[in-house]
CSV table of C-alpha atoms in Angstrom, one decimal:
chain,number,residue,atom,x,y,z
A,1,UNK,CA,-13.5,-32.5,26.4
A,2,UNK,CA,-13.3,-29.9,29.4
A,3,UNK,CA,-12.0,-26.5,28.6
A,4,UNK,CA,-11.2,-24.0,30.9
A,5,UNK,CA,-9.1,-20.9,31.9
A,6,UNK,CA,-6.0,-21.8,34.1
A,7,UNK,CA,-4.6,-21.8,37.0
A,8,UNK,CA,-7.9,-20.2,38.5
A,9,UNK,CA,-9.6,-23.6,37.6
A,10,UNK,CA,-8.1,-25.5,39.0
A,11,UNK,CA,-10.4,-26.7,41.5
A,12,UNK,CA,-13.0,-27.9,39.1
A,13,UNK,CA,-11.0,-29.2,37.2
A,14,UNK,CA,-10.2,-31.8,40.5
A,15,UNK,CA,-13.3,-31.1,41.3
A,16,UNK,CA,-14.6,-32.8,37.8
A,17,UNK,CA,-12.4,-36.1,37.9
A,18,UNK,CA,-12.9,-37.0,41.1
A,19,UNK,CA,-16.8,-36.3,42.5
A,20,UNK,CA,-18.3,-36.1,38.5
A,21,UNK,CA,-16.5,-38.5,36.1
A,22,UNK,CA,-16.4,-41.8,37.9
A,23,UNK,CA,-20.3,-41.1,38.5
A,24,UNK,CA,-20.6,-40.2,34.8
A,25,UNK,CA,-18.3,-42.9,33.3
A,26,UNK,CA,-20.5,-45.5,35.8
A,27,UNK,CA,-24.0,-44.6,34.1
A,28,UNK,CA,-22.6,-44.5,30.5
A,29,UNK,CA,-21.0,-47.7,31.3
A,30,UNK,CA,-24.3,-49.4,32.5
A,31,UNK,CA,-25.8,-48.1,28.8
A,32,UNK,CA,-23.4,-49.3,27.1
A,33,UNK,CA,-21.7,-46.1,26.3
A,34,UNK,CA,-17.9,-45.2,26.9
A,35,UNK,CA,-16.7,-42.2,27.8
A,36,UNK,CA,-13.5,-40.9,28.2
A,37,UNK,CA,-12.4,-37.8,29.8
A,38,UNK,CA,-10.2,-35.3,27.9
A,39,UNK,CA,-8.1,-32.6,29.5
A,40,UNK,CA,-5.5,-31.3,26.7
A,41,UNK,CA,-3.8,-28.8,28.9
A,42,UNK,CA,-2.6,-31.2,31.5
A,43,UNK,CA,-2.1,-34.0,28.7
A,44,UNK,CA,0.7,-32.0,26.2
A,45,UNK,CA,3.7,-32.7,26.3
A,46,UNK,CA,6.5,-29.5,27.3
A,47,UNK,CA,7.5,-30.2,23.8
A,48,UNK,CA,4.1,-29.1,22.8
A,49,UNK,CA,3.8,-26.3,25.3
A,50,UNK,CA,7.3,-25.0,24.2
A,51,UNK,CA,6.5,-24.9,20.3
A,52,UNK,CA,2.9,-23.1,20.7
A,53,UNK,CA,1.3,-26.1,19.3
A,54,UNK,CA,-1.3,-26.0,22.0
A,55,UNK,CA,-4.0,-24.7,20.1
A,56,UNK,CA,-3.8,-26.6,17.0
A,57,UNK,CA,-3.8,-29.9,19.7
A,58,UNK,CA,-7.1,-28.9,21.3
A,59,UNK,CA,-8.5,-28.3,17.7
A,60,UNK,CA,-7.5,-31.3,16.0
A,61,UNK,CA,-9.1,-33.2,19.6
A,62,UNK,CA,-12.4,-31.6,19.3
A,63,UNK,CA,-12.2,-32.1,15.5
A,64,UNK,CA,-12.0,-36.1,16.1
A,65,UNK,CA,-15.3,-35.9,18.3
A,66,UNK,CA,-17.2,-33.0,18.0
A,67,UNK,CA,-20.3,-34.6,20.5
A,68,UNK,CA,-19.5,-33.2,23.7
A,69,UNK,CA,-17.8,-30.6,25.3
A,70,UNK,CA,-17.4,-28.6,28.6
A,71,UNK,CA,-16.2,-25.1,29.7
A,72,UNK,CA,-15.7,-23.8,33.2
A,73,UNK,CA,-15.2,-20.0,33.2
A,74,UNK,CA,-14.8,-17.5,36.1
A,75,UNK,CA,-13.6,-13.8,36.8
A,76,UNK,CA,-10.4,-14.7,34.2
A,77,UNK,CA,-9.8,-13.7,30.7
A,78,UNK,CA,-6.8,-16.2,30.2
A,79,UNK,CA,-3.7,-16.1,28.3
A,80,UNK,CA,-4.4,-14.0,24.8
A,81,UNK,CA,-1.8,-15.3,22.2
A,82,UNK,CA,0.3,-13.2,19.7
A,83,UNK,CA,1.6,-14.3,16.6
A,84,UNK,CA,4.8,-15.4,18.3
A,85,UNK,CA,2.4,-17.8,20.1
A,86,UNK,CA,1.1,-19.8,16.9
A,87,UNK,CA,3.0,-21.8,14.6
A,88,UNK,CA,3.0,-22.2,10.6
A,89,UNK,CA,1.4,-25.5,11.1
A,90,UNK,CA,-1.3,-24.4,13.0
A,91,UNK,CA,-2.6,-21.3,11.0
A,92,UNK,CA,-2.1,-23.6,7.4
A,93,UNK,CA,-4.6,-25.5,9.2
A,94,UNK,CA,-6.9,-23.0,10.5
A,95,UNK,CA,-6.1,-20.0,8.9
A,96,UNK,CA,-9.0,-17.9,10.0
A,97,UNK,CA,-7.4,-17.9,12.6
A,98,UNK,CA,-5.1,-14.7,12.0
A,99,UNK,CA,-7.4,-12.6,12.3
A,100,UNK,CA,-8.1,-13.3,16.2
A,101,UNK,CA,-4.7,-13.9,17.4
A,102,UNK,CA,-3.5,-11.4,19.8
A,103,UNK,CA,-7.1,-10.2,20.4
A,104,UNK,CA,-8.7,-13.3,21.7
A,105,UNK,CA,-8.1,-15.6,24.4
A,106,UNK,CA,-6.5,-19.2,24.4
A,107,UNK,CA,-9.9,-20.0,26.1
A,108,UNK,CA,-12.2,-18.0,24.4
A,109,UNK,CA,-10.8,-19.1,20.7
A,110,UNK,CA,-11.6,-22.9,21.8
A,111,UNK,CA,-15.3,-21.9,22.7
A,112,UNK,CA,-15.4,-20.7,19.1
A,113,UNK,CA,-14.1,-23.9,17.8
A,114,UNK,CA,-16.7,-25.2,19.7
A,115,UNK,CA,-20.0,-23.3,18.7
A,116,UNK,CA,-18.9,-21.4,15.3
A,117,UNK,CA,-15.7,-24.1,14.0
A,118,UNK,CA,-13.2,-22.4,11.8
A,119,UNK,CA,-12.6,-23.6,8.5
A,120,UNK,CA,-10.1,-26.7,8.3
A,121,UNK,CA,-7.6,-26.9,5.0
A,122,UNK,CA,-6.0,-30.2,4.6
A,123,UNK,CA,-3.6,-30.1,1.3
A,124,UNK,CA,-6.0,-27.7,-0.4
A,125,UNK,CA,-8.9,-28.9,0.7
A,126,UNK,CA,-11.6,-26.9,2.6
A,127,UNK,CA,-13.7,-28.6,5.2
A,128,UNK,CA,-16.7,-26.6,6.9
A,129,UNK,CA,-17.1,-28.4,10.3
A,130,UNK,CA,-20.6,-28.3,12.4
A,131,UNK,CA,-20.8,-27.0,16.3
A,132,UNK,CA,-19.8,-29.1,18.9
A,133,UNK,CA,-23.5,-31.1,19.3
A,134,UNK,CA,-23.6,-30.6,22.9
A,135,UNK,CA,-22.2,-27.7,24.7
A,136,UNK,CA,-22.0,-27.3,28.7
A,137,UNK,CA,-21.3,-23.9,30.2
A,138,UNK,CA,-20.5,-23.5,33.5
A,139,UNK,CA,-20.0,-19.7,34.9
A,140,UNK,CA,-19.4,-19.7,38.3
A,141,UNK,CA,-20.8,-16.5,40.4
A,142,UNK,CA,-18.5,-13.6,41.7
A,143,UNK,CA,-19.5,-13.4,45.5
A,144,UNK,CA,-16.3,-14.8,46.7
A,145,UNK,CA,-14.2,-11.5,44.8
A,146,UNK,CA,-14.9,-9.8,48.1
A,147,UNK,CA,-12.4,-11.9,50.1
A,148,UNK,CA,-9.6,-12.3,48.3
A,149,UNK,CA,-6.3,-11.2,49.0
A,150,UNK,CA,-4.0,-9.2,46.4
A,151,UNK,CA,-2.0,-12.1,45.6
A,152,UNK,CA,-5.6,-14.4,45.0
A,153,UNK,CA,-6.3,-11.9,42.3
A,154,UNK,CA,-4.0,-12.2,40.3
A,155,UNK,CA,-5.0,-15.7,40.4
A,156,UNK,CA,-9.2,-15.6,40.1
A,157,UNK,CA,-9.0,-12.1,38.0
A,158,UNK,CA,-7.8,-10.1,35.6
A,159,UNK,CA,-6.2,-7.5,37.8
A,160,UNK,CA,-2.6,-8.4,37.3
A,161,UNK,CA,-3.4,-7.2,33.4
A,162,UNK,CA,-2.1,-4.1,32.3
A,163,UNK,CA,-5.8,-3.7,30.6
A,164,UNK,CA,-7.7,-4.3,33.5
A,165,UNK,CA,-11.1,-2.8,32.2
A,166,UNK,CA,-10.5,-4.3,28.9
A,167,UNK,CA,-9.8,-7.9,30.0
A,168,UNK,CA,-13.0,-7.7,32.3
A,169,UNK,CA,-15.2,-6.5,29.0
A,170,UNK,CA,-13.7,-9.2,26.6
A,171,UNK,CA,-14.8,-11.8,29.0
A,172,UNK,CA,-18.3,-10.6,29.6
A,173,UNK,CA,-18.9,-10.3,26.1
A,174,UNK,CA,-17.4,-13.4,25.7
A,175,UNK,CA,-20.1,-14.8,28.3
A,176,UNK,CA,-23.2,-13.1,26.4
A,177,UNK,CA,-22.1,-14.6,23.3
A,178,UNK,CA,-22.3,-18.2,24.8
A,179,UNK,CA,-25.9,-16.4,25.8
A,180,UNK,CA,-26.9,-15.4,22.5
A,181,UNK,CA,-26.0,-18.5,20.3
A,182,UNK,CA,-28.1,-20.4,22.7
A,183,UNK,CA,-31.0,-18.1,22.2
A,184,UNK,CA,-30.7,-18.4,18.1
A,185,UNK,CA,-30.0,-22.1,18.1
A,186,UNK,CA,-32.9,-23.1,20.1
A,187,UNK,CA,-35.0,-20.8,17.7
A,188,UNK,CA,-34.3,-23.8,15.2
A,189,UNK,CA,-36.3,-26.1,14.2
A,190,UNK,CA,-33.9,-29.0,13.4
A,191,UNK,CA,-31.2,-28.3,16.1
A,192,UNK,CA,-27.9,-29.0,15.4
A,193,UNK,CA,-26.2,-28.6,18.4
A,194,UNK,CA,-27.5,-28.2,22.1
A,195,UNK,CA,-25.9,-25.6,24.5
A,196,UNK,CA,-26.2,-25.3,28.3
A,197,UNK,CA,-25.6,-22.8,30.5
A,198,UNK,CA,-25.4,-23.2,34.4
A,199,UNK,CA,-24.0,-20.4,37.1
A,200,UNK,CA,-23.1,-22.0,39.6
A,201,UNK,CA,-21.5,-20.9,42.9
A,202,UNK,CA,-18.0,-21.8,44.7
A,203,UNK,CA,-17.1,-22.5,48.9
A,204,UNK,CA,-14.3,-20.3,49.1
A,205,UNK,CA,-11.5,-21.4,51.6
A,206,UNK,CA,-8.8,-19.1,52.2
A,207,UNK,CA,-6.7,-21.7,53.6
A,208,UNK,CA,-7.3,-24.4,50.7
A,209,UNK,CA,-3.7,-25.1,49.1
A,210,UNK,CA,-4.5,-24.1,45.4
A,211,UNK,CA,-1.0,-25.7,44.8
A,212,UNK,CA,-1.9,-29.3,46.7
A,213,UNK,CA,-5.0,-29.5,44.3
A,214,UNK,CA,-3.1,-29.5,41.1
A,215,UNK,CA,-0.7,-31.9,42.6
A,216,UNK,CA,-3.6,-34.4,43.2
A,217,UNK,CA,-5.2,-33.8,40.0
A,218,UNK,CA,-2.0,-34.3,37.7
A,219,UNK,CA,-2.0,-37.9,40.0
A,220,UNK,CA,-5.2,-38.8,39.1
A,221,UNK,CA,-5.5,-37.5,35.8
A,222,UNK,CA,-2.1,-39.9,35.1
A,223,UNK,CA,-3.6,-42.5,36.7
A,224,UNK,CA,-6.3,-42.9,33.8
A,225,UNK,CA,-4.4,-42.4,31.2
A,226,UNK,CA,-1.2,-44.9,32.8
A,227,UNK,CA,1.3,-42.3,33.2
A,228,UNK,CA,3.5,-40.5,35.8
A,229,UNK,CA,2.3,-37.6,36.9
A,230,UNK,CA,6.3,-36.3,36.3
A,231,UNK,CA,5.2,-36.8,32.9
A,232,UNK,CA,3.2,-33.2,32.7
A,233,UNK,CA,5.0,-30.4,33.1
A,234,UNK,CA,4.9,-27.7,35.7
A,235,UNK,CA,3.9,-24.8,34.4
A,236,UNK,CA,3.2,-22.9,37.1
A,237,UNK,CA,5.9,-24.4,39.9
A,238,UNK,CA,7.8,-21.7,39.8
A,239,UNK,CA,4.7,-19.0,39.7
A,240,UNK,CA,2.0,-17.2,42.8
A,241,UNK,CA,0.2,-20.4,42.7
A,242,UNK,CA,2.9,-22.7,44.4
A,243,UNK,CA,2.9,-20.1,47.0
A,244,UNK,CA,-0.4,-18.8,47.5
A,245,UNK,CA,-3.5,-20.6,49.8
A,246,UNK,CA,-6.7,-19.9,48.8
A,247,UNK,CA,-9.6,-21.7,46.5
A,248,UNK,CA,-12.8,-23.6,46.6
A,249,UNK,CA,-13.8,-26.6,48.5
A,250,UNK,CA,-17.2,-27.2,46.6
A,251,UNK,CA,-19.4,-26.0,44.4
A,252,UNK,CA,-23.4,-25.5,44.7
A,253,UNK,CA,-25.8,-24.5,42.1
A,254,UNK,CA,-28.9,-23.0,43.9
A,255,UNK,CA,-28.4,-24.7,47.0
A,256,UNK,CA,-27.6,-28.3,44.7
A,257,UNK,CA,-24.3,-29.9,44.5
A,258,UNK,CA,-22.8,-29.1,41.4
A,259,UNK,CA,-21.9,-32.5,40.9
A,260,UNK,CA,-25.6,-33.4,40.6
A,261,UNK,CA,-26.3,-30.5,38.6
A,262,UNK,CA,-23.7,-31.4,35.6
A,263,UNK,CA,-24.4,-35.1,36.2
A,264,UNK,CA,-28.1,-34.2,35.4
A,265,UNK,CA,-27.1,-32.0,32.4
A,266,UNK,CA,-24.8,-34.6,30.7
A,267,UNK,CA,-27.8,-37.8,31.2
A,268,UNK,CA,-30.0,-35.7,29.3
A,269,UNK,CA,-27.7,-34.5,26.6
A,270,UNK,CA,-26.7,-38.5,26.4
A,271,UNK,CA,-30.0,-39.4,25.7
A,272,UNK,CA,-30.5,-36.9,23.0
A,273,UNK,CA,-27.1,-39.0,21.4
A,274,UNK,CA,-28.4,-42.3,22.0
A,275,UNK,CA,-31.5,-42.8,22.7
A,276,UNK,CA,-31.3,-45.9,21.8
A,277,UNK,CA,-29.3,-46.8,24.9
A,278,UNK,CA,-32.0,-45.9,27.3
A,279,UNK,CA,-34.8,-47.5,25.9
């Protein structure tokens, strides 16, 4: 599973299915391994979008394979839900969960899922789930600020909030967090779950279409999974993205191509699952 803050991802995300997967889904393929590439956000239905469903759709995906998942983040809080944004269904489900919503991001609240799982109530009955068992942070660096525009900010940052300063602390703490539970879990002993943590740098293009890239992704991302790309909806058609340039052509991660970097990342964490299969 791939998480990420959106639209301001939107390059990796492309980025992901198109230089990283096919490598990835090659090697796993030769060890007799398969992999499949989830992307919830670009996979729900409006339906889904419309009745706030979202987050109960990403938990219930990483709760039927907790093994691997990864999240890009940059300069961007993301969307912080109220209670207007959550259904009944959801919170009978994961009803910790009231006591983050409308102070915690979309983004941020999955990560938890991820590393510290809410409780899970099915009819009554209480399930305590284990971390994610191999966790792949991405932060990418925040030289290219300097040359955006105003209307790129709003984009990449958190300056069209009306809590500016705020937004910018959440999601540093947010970062240091990811920090700190890899520094306790790899005090363990008997380590339950692996995280990894990468920053990683991005080509800025002022002229890249930002717009074009999502296009192309919802094409290819419909292509694996034998749908129209008509069939997601456009959420941000009618937003600055469909009329702003600007975004990155690659990615490095000190001076390597990012693509070698996560492909190297995700081997070792697949031998780890089964090393059986590279014996």
């Amino acid at each position: 599973m791939i998480i990420s803050t959106i639209p301001d991802m939107f390059s990796e995300h492309y980025y992901f299915i198109k230089e990283v997967f096919p490598q990835l889904k090659e090697i796993c393929n030769s060890h007799d391994i398969d992999l499949e590439y989830v992307d919830l956000y670009f996979s729900m239905t409006q339906k889904e979008f419309d009745t706030c469903r979202s987050i109960q759709k990403y938990f219930n995906s990483m709760d039927s394979d907790r093994t691997f998942y990864i999240c890009f983040r940059g300069q961007k809080l993301g969307c912080v839900p109220t209670p207007a944004d959550i259904d009944k269904l959801t919170l009978q489900e994961y009803p910790d969960l009231v006591d983050y919503i409308g102070d915690t991001s979309f983004t941020e609240l999955t990560v938890m899922h991820a590393l510290h799982p809410f409780e899970k109530c099915n009819e009554g009955d209480v399930q305590s789930l284990s971390p994610v068992k191999h966790s792949m942070f991405y932060f990418r660096n925040d030289d290219y600020l300097s040359e955006l525009t105003p209307s790129q900010r709003e984009i990449y940052t958190c300056k069209a909030c009306d809590e500016e300063f705020v937004h910018d602390l959440k999601l540093a703490m947010a970062k240091d967090l990811v920090f700190h539970d890899k520094h306790e879990l790899d005090k363990l002993k008997d380590k339950i779950s692996n995280i990894n943590i990468r920053r990683y740098d991005g080509i800025w293009d002022g002229d890249f279409d930002l717009y074009g890239v999502l296009n192309q992704y919802c094409e290819e991302y419909a292509k694996m999974w034998n749908k129209s790309a008509d069939d997601f909806p456009d959420y941000y058609g009618n937003t600055i993205v469909s009329s702003t340039k600007g975004g990155f052509s690659d990615f490095e991660c000190d001076g390597v191509s990012l693509k070698d970097i996560i492909i190297e990342d995700f081997v070792h964490e697949l031998k780890l699952e089964f090393p059986q299969n590279f014996e």
